[in-house]
Short mmCIF file of C-alpha atoms and ligand atoms in Angstrom, two decimals:
data_model
loop_
_atom_site.label_atom_id
_atom_site.label_comp_id
_atom_site.label_asym_id
_atom_site.label_seq_id
_atom_site.Cartn_x
_atom_site.Cartn_y
_atom_site.Cartn_z
CA MET A 29 54.82 80.46 4.18
CA LYS A 30 51.51 80.39 5.95
CA ILE A 31 48.89 82.83 4.63
CA VAL A 32 45.87 83.58 6.79
CA LEU A 33 42.76 85.16 5.25
CA TYR A 34 39.35 86.07 6.63
CA ASN A 35 36.80 83.82 4.97
CA THR A 36 33.26 85.20 4.92
CA LEU A 37 32.01 81.63 4.53
CA THR A 38 33.16 80.67 8.03
CA ARG A 39 33.34 84.18 9.50
CA GLN A 40 36.89 83.59 10.70
CA LYS A 41 40.49 83.85 9.71
CA GLU A 42 41.67 80.60 8.14
CA GLU A 43 44.92 79.32 6.79
CA PHE A 44 44.78 79.49 3.01
CA LYS A 45 45.46 76.24 1.19
CA SER A 46 45.05 76.05 -2.57
CA ILE A 47 43.13 73.24 -4.25
CA GLU A 48 45.99 72.55 -6.64
CA LYS A 49 49.53 72.79 -5.40
CA ASN A 50 51.08 76.23 -5.90
CA GLN A 51 48.17 77.43 -8.05
CA VAL A 52 45.27 79.70 -7.22
CA GLY A 53 42.07 80.36 -9.14
CA LEU A 54 40.91 83.88 -8.26
CA TYR A 55 37.68 85.49 -9.39
CA THR A 56 36.93 89.13 -8.71
CA CYS A 57 33.54 90.64 -9.50
CA GLY A 58 34.25 93.32 -12.08
CA PRO A 59 32.67 96.68 -12.80
CA THR A 60 29.21 97.40 -14.11
CA VAL A 61 30.19 99.60 -17.01
CA TYR A 62 27.38 102.15 -17.22
CA ASN A 63 29.41 104.95 -15.67
CA TYR A 64 32.92 105.73 -14.45
CA ALA A 65 34.14 103.75 -11.48
CA HIS A 66 34.15 105.84 -8.32
CA ILE A 67 36.98 105.83 -5.81
CA GLY A 68 34.91 103.49 -3.57
CA ASN A 69 34.80 100.84 -6.30
CA LEU A 70 38.51 101.37 -6.84
CA ARG A 71 39.21 100.72 -3.16
CA THR A 72 37.82 97.21 -3.65
CA TYR A 73 40.02 96.62 -6.71
CA VAL A 74 43.12 97.81 -4.85
CA PHE A 75 42.41 95.37 -2.01
CA GLU A 76 41.98 92.56 -4.56
CA ASP A 77 45.22 93.60 -6.23
CA VAL A 78 47.03 93.37 -2.89
CA LEU A 79 45.52 89.91 -2.38
CA ARG A 80 46.67 88.69 -5.78
CA LYS A 81 50.15 90.15 -5.37
CA THR A 82 50.45 88.64 -1.89
CA LEU A 83 49.66 85.20 -3.29
CA GLU A 84 52.23 85.71 -6.03
CA PHE A 85 54.77 87.02 -3.53
CA ASN A 86 54.35 83.71 -1.70
CA GLY A 87 55.13 81.78 -4.86
CA TYR A 88 51.64 80.91 -6.08
CA LYS A 89 50.80 81.01 -9.75
CA VAL A 90 47.54 82.92 -9.78
CA ASN A 91 44.94 82.58 -12.50
CA HIS A 92 42.93 85.75 -12.14
CA VAL A 93 39.56 86.10 -13.88
CA GLU A 94 37.40 89.21 -13.80
CA ASN A 95 34.09 89.92 -15.44
CA ILE A 96 32.75 93.03 -17.10
CA THR A 97 29.07 93.45 -16.35
CA ASP A 98 27.71 94.91 -19.55
CA VAL A 99 24.18 93.55 -19.22
CA GLY A 100 21.70 92.39 -16.58
CA HIS A 101 22.65 94.47 -13.51
CA LEU A 102 19.33 95.97 -12.48
CA THR A 103 18.77 99.19 -10.58
CA ASP A 104 17.03 97.28 -7.81
CA ASP A 105 18.66 94.27 -6.21
CA ALA A 106 15.21 92.69 -5.76
CA ASP A 107 15.01 92.35 -9.56
CA LEU A 108 12.25 94.84 -10.01
CA GLY A 109 14.30 97.62 -11.52
CA GLU A 110 15.68 98.19 -14.98
CA ASP A 111 18.97 97.36 -16.62
CA LYS A 112 21.55 99.99 -15.63
CA ILE A 113 23.30 99.89 -19.01
CA GLU A 114 20.08 100.33 -20.98
CA ILE A 115 18.99 103.28 -18.83
CA ALA A 116 22.38 104.98 -19.14
CA ALA A 117 22.45 104.41 -22.91
CA LYS A 118 19.02 105.97 -23.24
CA LYS A 119 20.01 108.92 -21.05
CA GLU A 120 23.28 109.55 -22.87
CA LYS A 121 21.58 108.78 -26.22
CA LYS A 122 24.31 106.24 -26.95
CA ASP A 123 24.53 102.76 -28.31
CA ALA A 124 24.57 100.38 -25.31
CA TRP A 125 27.57 98.48 -26.74
CA GLU A 126 29.55 101.65 -27.32
CA LEU A 127 28.66 102.94 -23.88
CA SER A 128 29.91 99.82 -22.12
CA LYS A 129 33.09 99.75 -24.21
CA PHE A 130 33.74 103.39 -23.34
CA TYR A 131 33.42 102.84 -19.58
CA THR A 132 35.42 99.61 -19.76
CA GLN A 133 38.33 101.54 -21.26
CA ALA A 134 37.97 104.25 -18.63
CA PHE A 135 38.07 101.58 -15.92
CA ARG A 136 41.23 100.04 -17.35
CA ARG A 137 42.86 103.46 -17.38
CA ASP A 138 42.03 103.88 -13.69
CA MET A 139 43.51 100.47 -12.96
CA LYS A 140 46.73 101.44 -14.68
CA SER A 141 47.00 104.71 -12.77
CA LEU A 142 46.59 102.83 -9.50
CA ASN A 143 49.03 100.05 -10.43
CA ILE A 144 46.26 97.46 -10.32
CA GLN A 145 47.37 94.43 -12.29
CA GLU A 146 45.00 93.40 -15.11
CA PRO A 147 43.44 89.95 -14.75
CA HIS A 148 44.67 87.12 -16.95
CA THR A 149 41.17 86.79 -18.35
CA TRP A 150 38.59 89.51 -18.81
CA CYS A 151 35.14 88.11 -19.49
CA ARG A 152 32.26 90.19 -20.72
CA ALA A 153 28.76 89.03 -19.83
CA THR A 154 27.53 89.65 -23.37
CA ASP A 155 30.21 87.31 -24.74
CA HIS A 156 28.97 84.45 -22.57
CA ILE A 157 25.23 84.28 -23.17
CA ALA A 158 25.36 80.62 -24.27
CA GLU A 159 27.16 79.59 -21.07
CA GLN A 160 24.59 81.43 -18.96
CA ILE A 161 21.70 79.79 -20.78
CA ALA A 162 23.37 76.40 -20.21
CA THR A 163 23.64 77.02 -16.45
CA ILE A 164 20.01 78.16 -16.25
CA LYS A 165 18.96 74.99 -18.08
CA LYS A 166 20.74 72.83 -15.51
CA ILE A 167 19.06 74.73 -12.68
CA GLU A 168 15.71 74.26 -14.43
CA THR A 169 16.28 70.53 -14.98
CA ASN A 170 17.06 70.14 -11.28
CA GLY A 171 13.72 71.76 -10.40
CA TYR A 172 14.73 75.11 -8.90
CA THR A 173 13.00 77.48 -11.31
CA TYR A 174 9.57 78.88 -12.14
CA GLN A 175 8.30 81.21 -14.80
CA THR A 176 6.42 84.48 -14.36
CA SER A 177 5.18 86.88 -17.00
CA ASP A 178 8.53 88.71 -16.95
CA GLY A 179 11.12 86.00 -16.60
CA ILE A 180 12.54 82.76 -15.26
CA TYR A 181 13.10 82.90 -11.52
CA PHE A 182 15.14 80.94 -9.00
CA ASP A 183 12.91 79.48 -6.28
CA THR A 184 14.96 80.05 -3.12
CA SER A 185 12.49 78.12 -0.95
CA LYS A 186 13.67 74.93 -2.69
CA MET A 187 17.09 75.38 -1.10
CA PRO A 188 17.06 74.77 2.64
CA ASP A 189 20.44 76.44 3.11
CA TYR A 190 19.67 79.50 1.05
CA GLY A 191 20.93 82.62 2.82
CA LYS A 192 23.19 80.75 5.24
CA PHE A 193 26.25 82.41 3.73
CA ALA A 194 24.91 85.87 4.44
CA ASN A 195 23.23 84.93 7.75
CA LEU A 196 19.95 86.05 6.23
CA ASP A 197 16.89 85.85 8.46
CA ILE A 198 14.71 84.17 5.85
CA LYS A 199 11.68 83.69 8.12
CA ASN A 200 11.43 87.36 8.94
CA LEU A 201 12.19 88.31 5.39
CA ARG A 202 9.24 86.24 4.22
CA ALA A 203 6.94 87.58 6.94
CA GLY A 204 7.86 91.17 6.12
CA ALA A 205 7.73 90.72 2.35
CA ARG A 206 6.94 93.86 0.48
CA VAL A 207 3.74 93.98 -1.56
CA ASP A 208 5.68 94.90 -4.66
CA MET A 209 7.16 91.43 -4.87
CA GLY A 210 5.58 91.20 -8.30
CA GLU A 211 4.86 87.61 -9.22
CA LYS A 212 7.79 86.27 -7.23
CA LYS A 213 6.95 83.47 -4.80
CA ASN A 214 9.48 84.48 -2.16
CA PRO A 215 11.10 87.84 -1.49
CA THR A 216 14.58 86.37 -1.97
CA ASP A 217 13.80 84.75 -5.35
CA PHE A 218 15.74 86.30 -8.20
CA ALA A 219 15.69 86.42 -11.98
CA LEU A 220 17.84 84.06 -14.01
CA TRP A 221 16.46 85.24 -17.34
CA LYS A 222 14.33 88.31 -18.00
CA PHE A 223 12.01 88.69 -20.96
CA SER A 224 12.31 91.79 -23.09
CA GLY A 225 8.49 91.99 -23.19
CA GLU A 226 7.05 95.16 -24.59
CA LYS A 227 10.15 97.17 -23.71
CA LYS A 228 12.47 98.11 -26.53
CA ARG A 229 15.93 96.86 -25.61
CA GLN A 230 19.22 97.29 -27.44
CA MET A 231 20.69 94.13 -25.93
CA GLU A 232 18.60 90.98 -26.15
CA TRP A 233 19.03 87.35 -27.14
CA ASP A 234 16.93 84.34 -28.01
CA SER A 235 16.66 81.64 -25.38
CA PRO A 236 14.60 78.48 -24.78
CA TRP A 237 12.24 80.63 -22.67
CA GLY A 238 11.85 83.63 -24.96
CA THR A 239 13.79 86.69 -26.08
CA GLY A 240 15.45 88.57 -23.26
CA PHE A 241 18.63 88.90 -21.23
CA PRO A 242 20.37 87.10 -18.36
CA GLY A 243 20.32 88.17 -14.71
CA TRP A 244 23.44 89.65 -13.15
CA HIS A 245 24.11 86.76 -10.73
CA ILE A 246 24.04 84.02 -13.37
CA GLU A 247 26.78 85.79 -15.27
CA CYS A 248 29.31 85.53 -12.43
CA SER A 249 28.35 81.91 -11.62
CA SER A 250 28.70 80.81 -15.23
CA MET A 251 31.87 82.68 -16.16
CA SER A 252 33.87 82.10 -12.98
CA THR A 253 33.30 78.34 -13.10
CA LYS A 254 33.87 78.17 -16.86
CA TYR A 255 37.40 79.53 -16.44
CA LEU A 256 38.28 78.25 -12.97
CA GLY A 257 36.30 75.01 -12.46
CA ILE A 258 34.08 74.01 -9.50
CA PRO A 259 35.00 74.65 -6.77
CA PHE A 260 37.71 77.23 -7.30
CA ASP A 261 39.93 78.85 -4.68
CA ILE A 262 38.94 82.45 -4.03
CA HIS A 263 35.99 84.67 -4.92
CA CYS A 264 36.12 88.37 -4.02
CA GLY A 265 34.02 91.50 -4.03
CA GLY A 266 32.83 94.38 -1.88
CA ILE A 267 30.77 93.63 1.26
CA ASP A 268 27.54 94.70 -0.45
CA HIS A 269 27.81 91.54 -2.51
CA ILE A 270 27.48 89.18 0.45
CA SER A 271 23.74 89.27 1.02
CA VAL A 272 22.42 89.15 -2.54
CA HIS A 273 24.90 88.74 -5.37
CA HIS A 274 27.23 86.16 -3.82
CA THR A 275 24.45 84.40 -1.94
CA ASN A 276 22.69 83.92 -5.26
CA GLU A 277 25.85 82.85 -7.07
CA ILE A 278 26.35 80.10 -4.46
CA ALA A 279 22.70 79.03 -4.73
CA GLN A 280 22.90 78.78 -8.52
CA ILE A 281 26.00 76.58 -8.58
CA TRP A 282 24.58 74.39 -5.87
CA ALA A 283 21.32 74.02 -7.81
CA ALA A 284 23.14 73.36 -11.10
CA ASP A 285 26.04 71.16 -9.98
CA LYS A 286 25.44 70.16 -6.35
CA LYS A 287 28.84 71.54 -5.45
CA PRO A 288 30.08 74.44 -3.35
CA MET A 289 31.27 77.18 -5.66
CA ALA A 290 34.46 78.51 -4.06
CA ARG A 291 36.57 77.75 -1.01
CA PHE A 292 37.34 81.28 0.16
CA TRP A 293 35.04 84.28 -0.10
CA ILE A 294 36.81 87.51 0.71
CA HIS A 295 35.11 90.89 0.95
CA GLY A 296 36.40 94.43 1.18
CA GLU A 297 34.70 97.03 3.39
CA PHE A 298 33.29 100.23 1.98
CA LEU A 299 34.73 103.60 1.32
CA VAL A 300 32.32 106.07 2.89
CA ILE A 301 32.01 109.80 2.58
CA ASP A 302 30.37 111.78 5.40
CA LYS A 303 29.28 108.40 6.81
CA ASN A 304 27.35 107.54 3.62
CA ARG A 305 28.27 104.80 1.24
CA MET A 306 29.76 106.14 -1.95
CA GLY A 307 27.70 104.82 -4.85
CA LYS A 308 27.37 105.31 -8.59
CA SER A 309 23.65 105.81 -8.14
CA GLU A 310 24.01 107.77 -4.89
CA GLY A 311 25.15 110.94 -6.67
CA ASN A 312 27.97 111.50 -4.13
CA PHE A 313 30.68 109.95 -6.12
CA ILE A 314 34.22 111.06 -6.83
CA THR A 315 36.24 109.61 -9.70
CA LEU A 316 39.99 109.07 -9.85
CA GLN A 317 40.15 111.65 -12.63
CA THR A 318 38.74 114.25 -10.23
CA LEU A 319 41.66 113.55 -7.87
CA ILE A 320 44.13 113.80 -10.76
CA ASP A 321 42.55 117.06 -11.98
CA LYS A 322 42.98 118.48 -8.48
CA GLY A 323 46.70 117.75 -8.69
CA TYR A 324 46.89 114.54 -6.67
CA ASN A 325 49.10 111.65 -7.64
CA PRO A 326 46.74 108.65 -8.09
CA LEU A 327 49.22 106.61 -6.07
CA ALA A 328 48.58 108.94 -3.13
CA TYR A 329 45.08 107.46 -3.22
CA ARG A 330 46.55 103.95 -3.32
CA TYR A 331 48.68 104.91 -0.29
CA LEU A 332 45.55 106.17 1.50
CA ILE A 333 43.78 102.87 0.82
CA LEU A 334 46.73 100.81 2.04
CA ASN A 335 46.80 102.74 5.27
CA THR A 336 43.46 101.24 6.38
CA HIS A 337 42.90 97.50 6.68
CA TYR A 338 40.59 96.22 3.93
CA ARG A 339 38.01 95.00 6.47
CA GLN A 340 37.68 98.42 8.10
CA LYS A 341 35.51 101.23 6.78
CA LEU A 342 37.51 104.01 5.22
CA ASN A 343 36.08 107.49 5.59
CA PHE A 344 37.28 109.60 2.67
CA THR A 345 38.32 113.18 3.43
CA TRP A 346 40.44 115.59 1.45
CA GLU A 347 42.62 116.13 4.54
CA ALA A 348 43.39 112.41 4.67
CA LEU A 349 44.27 112.44 0.97
CA ASP A 350 46.55 115.46 1.53
CA ALA A 351 48.31 113.56 4.30
CA ALA A 352 48.71 110.52 2.03
CA GLN A 353 50.13 112.69 -0.75
CA ASN A 354 52.61 114.26 1.71
CA ALA A 355 53.66 110.85 2.95
CA LEU A 356 54.19 109.62 -0.61
CA GLU A 357 56.27 112.67 -1.51
CA LYS A 358 58.35 112.22 1.65
CA LEU A 359 58.84 108.61 0.70
CA TYR A 360 60.01 109.50 -2.82
CA GLN A 361 62.28 112.16 -1.35
CA SER A 362 63.90 109.66 0.96
CA LEU A 363 64.86 107.46 -2.01
CA ILE A 364 67.49 110.03 -2.99
CA ASP A 365 69.68 109.08 -0.04
CA LEU A 366 69.70 105.39 -0.91
CA ASP A 367 72.40 103.45 -2.73
CA SER A 368 72.07 101.09 -5.69
CA PRO A 369 70.05 98.03 -4.67
CA ALA A 370 72.00 95.00 -3.50
CA THR A 371 70.59 92.31 -1.21
CA VAL A 372 67.29 92.04 0.65
CA SER A 373 67.32 92.24 4.45
CA ASP A 374 66.16 88.84 5.71
CA ASN A 375 64.82 90.33 8.93
CA TYR A 376 62.69 92.96 7.25
CA TYR A 377 61.60 90.53 4.54
CA ASN A 378 60.37 88.06 7.14
CA ASP A 379 58.62 90.76 9.16
CA PHE A 380 56.95 91.99 5.98
CA LEU A 381 55.72 88.51 5.12
CA ASP A 382 54.38 88.11 8.65
CA VAL A 383 52.23 91.22 8.44
CA ILE A 384 51.05 90.89 4.84
CA ASN A 385 50.28 87.17 5.25
CA ASP A 386 48.21 87.99 8.30
CA ASP A 387 45.02 88.84 6.41
CA LEU A 388 46.75 91.49 4.26
CA ASN A 389 47.73 93.90 6.99
CA THR A 390 48.78 96.76 4.73
CA PRO A 391 48.77 99.49 7.43
CA LYS A 392 51.38 97.49 9.33
CA ALA A 393 53.30 96.88 6.09
CA LEU A 394 53.49 100.64 5.48
CA ALA A 395 54.65 101.21 9.05
CA LEU A 396 57.35 98.58 8.54
CA MET A 397 58.48 100.37 5.39
CA TRP A 398 59.00 103.62 7.33
CA ASP A 399 60.72 101.69 10.07
CA LEU A 400 63.13 100.24 7.53
CA LEU A 401 63.89 103.68 6.10
CA LYS A 402 64.74 105.02 9.56
CA SER A 403 66.75 101.92 10.51
CA GLU A 404 70.49 101.35 10.59
CA CYS A 405 70.17 98.86 7.72
CA PRO A 406 72.89 99.46 5.06
CA LEU A 407 71.68 101.82 2.33
CA GLU A 408 71.98 99.39 -0.59
CA MET A 409 70.07 96.78 1.45
CA LYS A 410 67.34 99.27 2.27
CA THR A 411 66.86 99.99 -1.42
CA LYS A 412 66.50 96.36 -2.44
CA THR A 413 64.22 95.55 0.51
CA LEU A 414 61.97 98.52 -0.28
CA PHE A 415 61.67 97.43 -3.90
CA LYS A 416 60.69 93.98 -2.66
CA PHE A 417 57.94 95.42 -0.42
CA ASP A 418 56.75 97.46 -3.37
CA GLU A 419 55.95 94.33 -5.37
CA ILE A 420 52.81 94.29 -3.22
CA LEU A 421 52.46 97.92 -2.15
CA GLY A 422 52.65 99.14 -5.75
CA LEU A 423 53.85 102.69 -5.07
CA ASN A 424 56.32 102.88 -7.99
CA LEU A 425 59.33 103.04 -5.67
CA GLU A 426 61.79 101.54 -8.15
CA LYS A 427 60.60 103.78 -10.95
CA GLU A 428 60.86 106.89 -8.78
CA TYR A 429 64.29 105.84 -7.55
CA GLN A 430 65.61 105.39 -11.10
CA LEU A 431 64.05 108.64 -12.21
CA THR A 432 65.58 110.60 -9.35
CA LYS A 433 68.99 108.99 -9.76
CA SER A 434 69.08 109.61 -13.48
CA LYS A 435 68.09 113.22 -12.95
CA LEU A 436 70.85 113.59 -10.37
CA ASP A 437 73.33 111.82 -12.64
CA ASN A 438 72.46 114.19 -15.44
CA ILE A 439 72.52 117.52 -13.70
CA PRO A 440 72.71 120.20 -16.39
CA ASP A 441 75.94 122.18 -16.57
CA LYS A 442 73.97 125.32 -15.81
CA ILE A 443 73.01 123.95 -12.38
CA LYS A 444 76.52 122.64 -11.74
CA ASN A 445 77.89 126.11 -12.45
CA LEU A 446 75.35 127.72 -10.17
CA LEU A 447 76.38 125.31 -7.41
CA THR A 448 80.08 126.09 -7.83
CA THR A 449 79.43 129.82 -7.81
CA ARG A 450 77.24 129.39 -4.75
CA ALA A 451 79.94 127.40 -2.93
CA THR A 452 82.38 130.25 -3.54
CA ALA A 453 79.81 132.82 -2.40
CA ARG A 454 79.29 130.87 0.82
CA ASN A 455 83.02 130.63 1.43
CA GLN A 456 83.14 134.39 1.10
CA LYS A 457 80.13 134.65 3.44
CA ASN A 458 78.21 136.42 0.69
CA TRP A 459 74.82 135.27 1.96
CA GLY A 460 72.85 137.60 -0.28
CA LEU A 461 74.33 136.07 -3.44
CA SER A 462 74.08 132.58 -1.98
CA ASP A 463 70.33 133.02 -1.44
CA LYS A 464 69.85 134.45 -4.90
CA LEU A 465 71.62 131.46 -6.44
CA ARG A 466 69.52 129.09 -4.35
CA ASP A 467 66.38 130.72 -5.81
CA GLN A 468 67.70 130.23 -9.34
CA ILE A 469 68.45 126.58 -8.63
CA ASP A 470 64.99 126.22 -7.10
CA GLN A 471 63.34 127.70 -10.18
CA ALA A 472 65.15 125.16 -12.33
CA GLY A 473 63.49 122.33 -10.34
CA TYR A 474 66.22 121.43 -7.85
CA LEU A 475 66.52 121.84 -4.10
CA VAL A 476 69.78 122.73 -2.47
CA GLU A 477 70.40 122.05 1.20
CA ASP A 478 73.42 123.15 3.20
CA THR A 479 74.74 120.27 5.25
CA ALA A 480 77.91 119.66 7.28
CA ASP A 481 79.32 117.98 4.16
CA GLY A 482 78.55 120.94 1.94
CA GLN A 483 75.72 121.58 -0.50
CA LYS A 484 73.33 118.71 -1.13
CA LEU A 485 71.22 118.73 -4.26
CA SER A 486 67.88 116.97 -4.66
CA ILE A 487 65.03 117.04 -7.12
CA LYS A 488 61.89 118.96 -6.25
P1 LIG B 508 29.78 97.77 -9.43
O1 LIG B 508 30.54 98.41 -10.56
O2 LIG B 508 28.69 98.62 -8.89
O3 LIG B 508 29.29 96.40 -9.82
O4 LIG B 508 30.80 97.59 -8.22
C1 LIG B 508 32.12 97.20 -8.40
C2 LIG B 508 32.76 96.81 -7.09
O5 LIG B 508 32.84 97.92 -6.20
C3 LIG B 508 32.02 95.72 -6.33
O6 LIG B 508 32.96 94.78 -5.83
C4 LIG B 508 31.35 96.47 -5.19
O7 LIG B 508 31.14 95.63 -4.09
C5 LIG B 508 32.36 97.55 -4.90
N1 LIG B 508 31.83 98.76 -4.25
C6 LIG B 508 30.69 99.44 -4.53
N2 LIG B 508 30.57 100.54 -3.74
C7 LIG B 508 31.69 100.57 -2.95
C8 LIG B 508 32.18 101.46 -1.93
N3 LIG B 508 31.52 102.56 -1.57
N4 LIG B 508 33.36 101.17 -1.33
C9 LIG B 508 34.07 100.07 -1.70
N5 LIG B 508 33.67 99.20 -2.65
C10 LIG B 508 32.49 99.44 -3.27
ZN1 LIG B 509 29.88 89.14 -9.57
#
């Protein structure tokens, strides 16, 4: 089946073709673990999860690699700030290693709650210092670096195509360069290695240039290509990564190996709140745990994400989350009427593939799911087809179905007796007693509806 994806490299939708038959190398920029992930970050990971599952749905064997940034991500993208992990460790009076481990675990918990599949390989920046030094050495040997008093920098003026990926206006950037460029030669130059200098750091390593730590961009260039080769198939991240992080990753691999780094670059749009970007440093951030504490099912948030295309901004509101939670509950409720899964509907399966393979059109996929539920499709076919859709949607439909069925199959005798008594009461037109019994059934966690075929029981 043909899969079409929007490639930032060419600024158009392109048919995806893997480098090796039936296999895909996928790299997703992972979290910087100095704090909890916010729901904006998690939007990006859900989109990447849908991408991976779509590839698998189409029969590809995906090799998914994701990094953990536990060193080198500075507070200022222009390389003048400080290391986010070190600052957080100081503030929380914690060991930097412990701090990053703690937030890594928290991140993995969030992934689990949102049904985001773990990558095949997790790679921590601090476990790959030697690889990063080796890449910097190659870049140095090829003549793209210079040294300042605080580090080894990449000279972007040596690369005629630097910034092409992000459509950067280099001329104007240079003309409008800020005075606080430090010792950098060009505003777009960036650090490959930073010296510890006078500052007391918890995380530092020896290198051919002096004790210090690697820059954030070199980590992703070195680790992605170590595990996936050069070039590899797909590199993902949020749109904020286009202009600096991914531009610099591409520059580094070009300078080190004279090869393009990846074939497809795919970026997810932002989650915004009151029109502002949600950010860990912005102070406006909401975590998944906050949603859970307020009584939301984390998968209601996944539903909310799926309902907007990944290349559109998503404005977070509590009303929208309420609507998503209602939709999810309605969906779970509708599973009760279905029969044991049998065969998949070819028509719906093909329509689903058409929409999901068209640049991951999840809003249309959700609409198709509702359409299927309302359709005349046989009940056992509906069930199986829904479960198939859910391999990508990830809304726990099969689990919920089994749970509901087993609860209905194991109705306690007490409820059965209440139902029998209520049926008699209704026959005798004793509405007062009938209502009383309904309340008792309700309090025990079941809903009773009166239909033309008699009483119908469901789980609340
Ligand atoms: P970080 O942990 O800051 O390195 O970011 C992790 C991922 O979240 C990256 O892919 C970012 O591009 C992405 N990201 C950051 N802020 C947002 C946001 N408000 N909405 C969606 N994705 C975001
Ligand atoms: Zn990265």
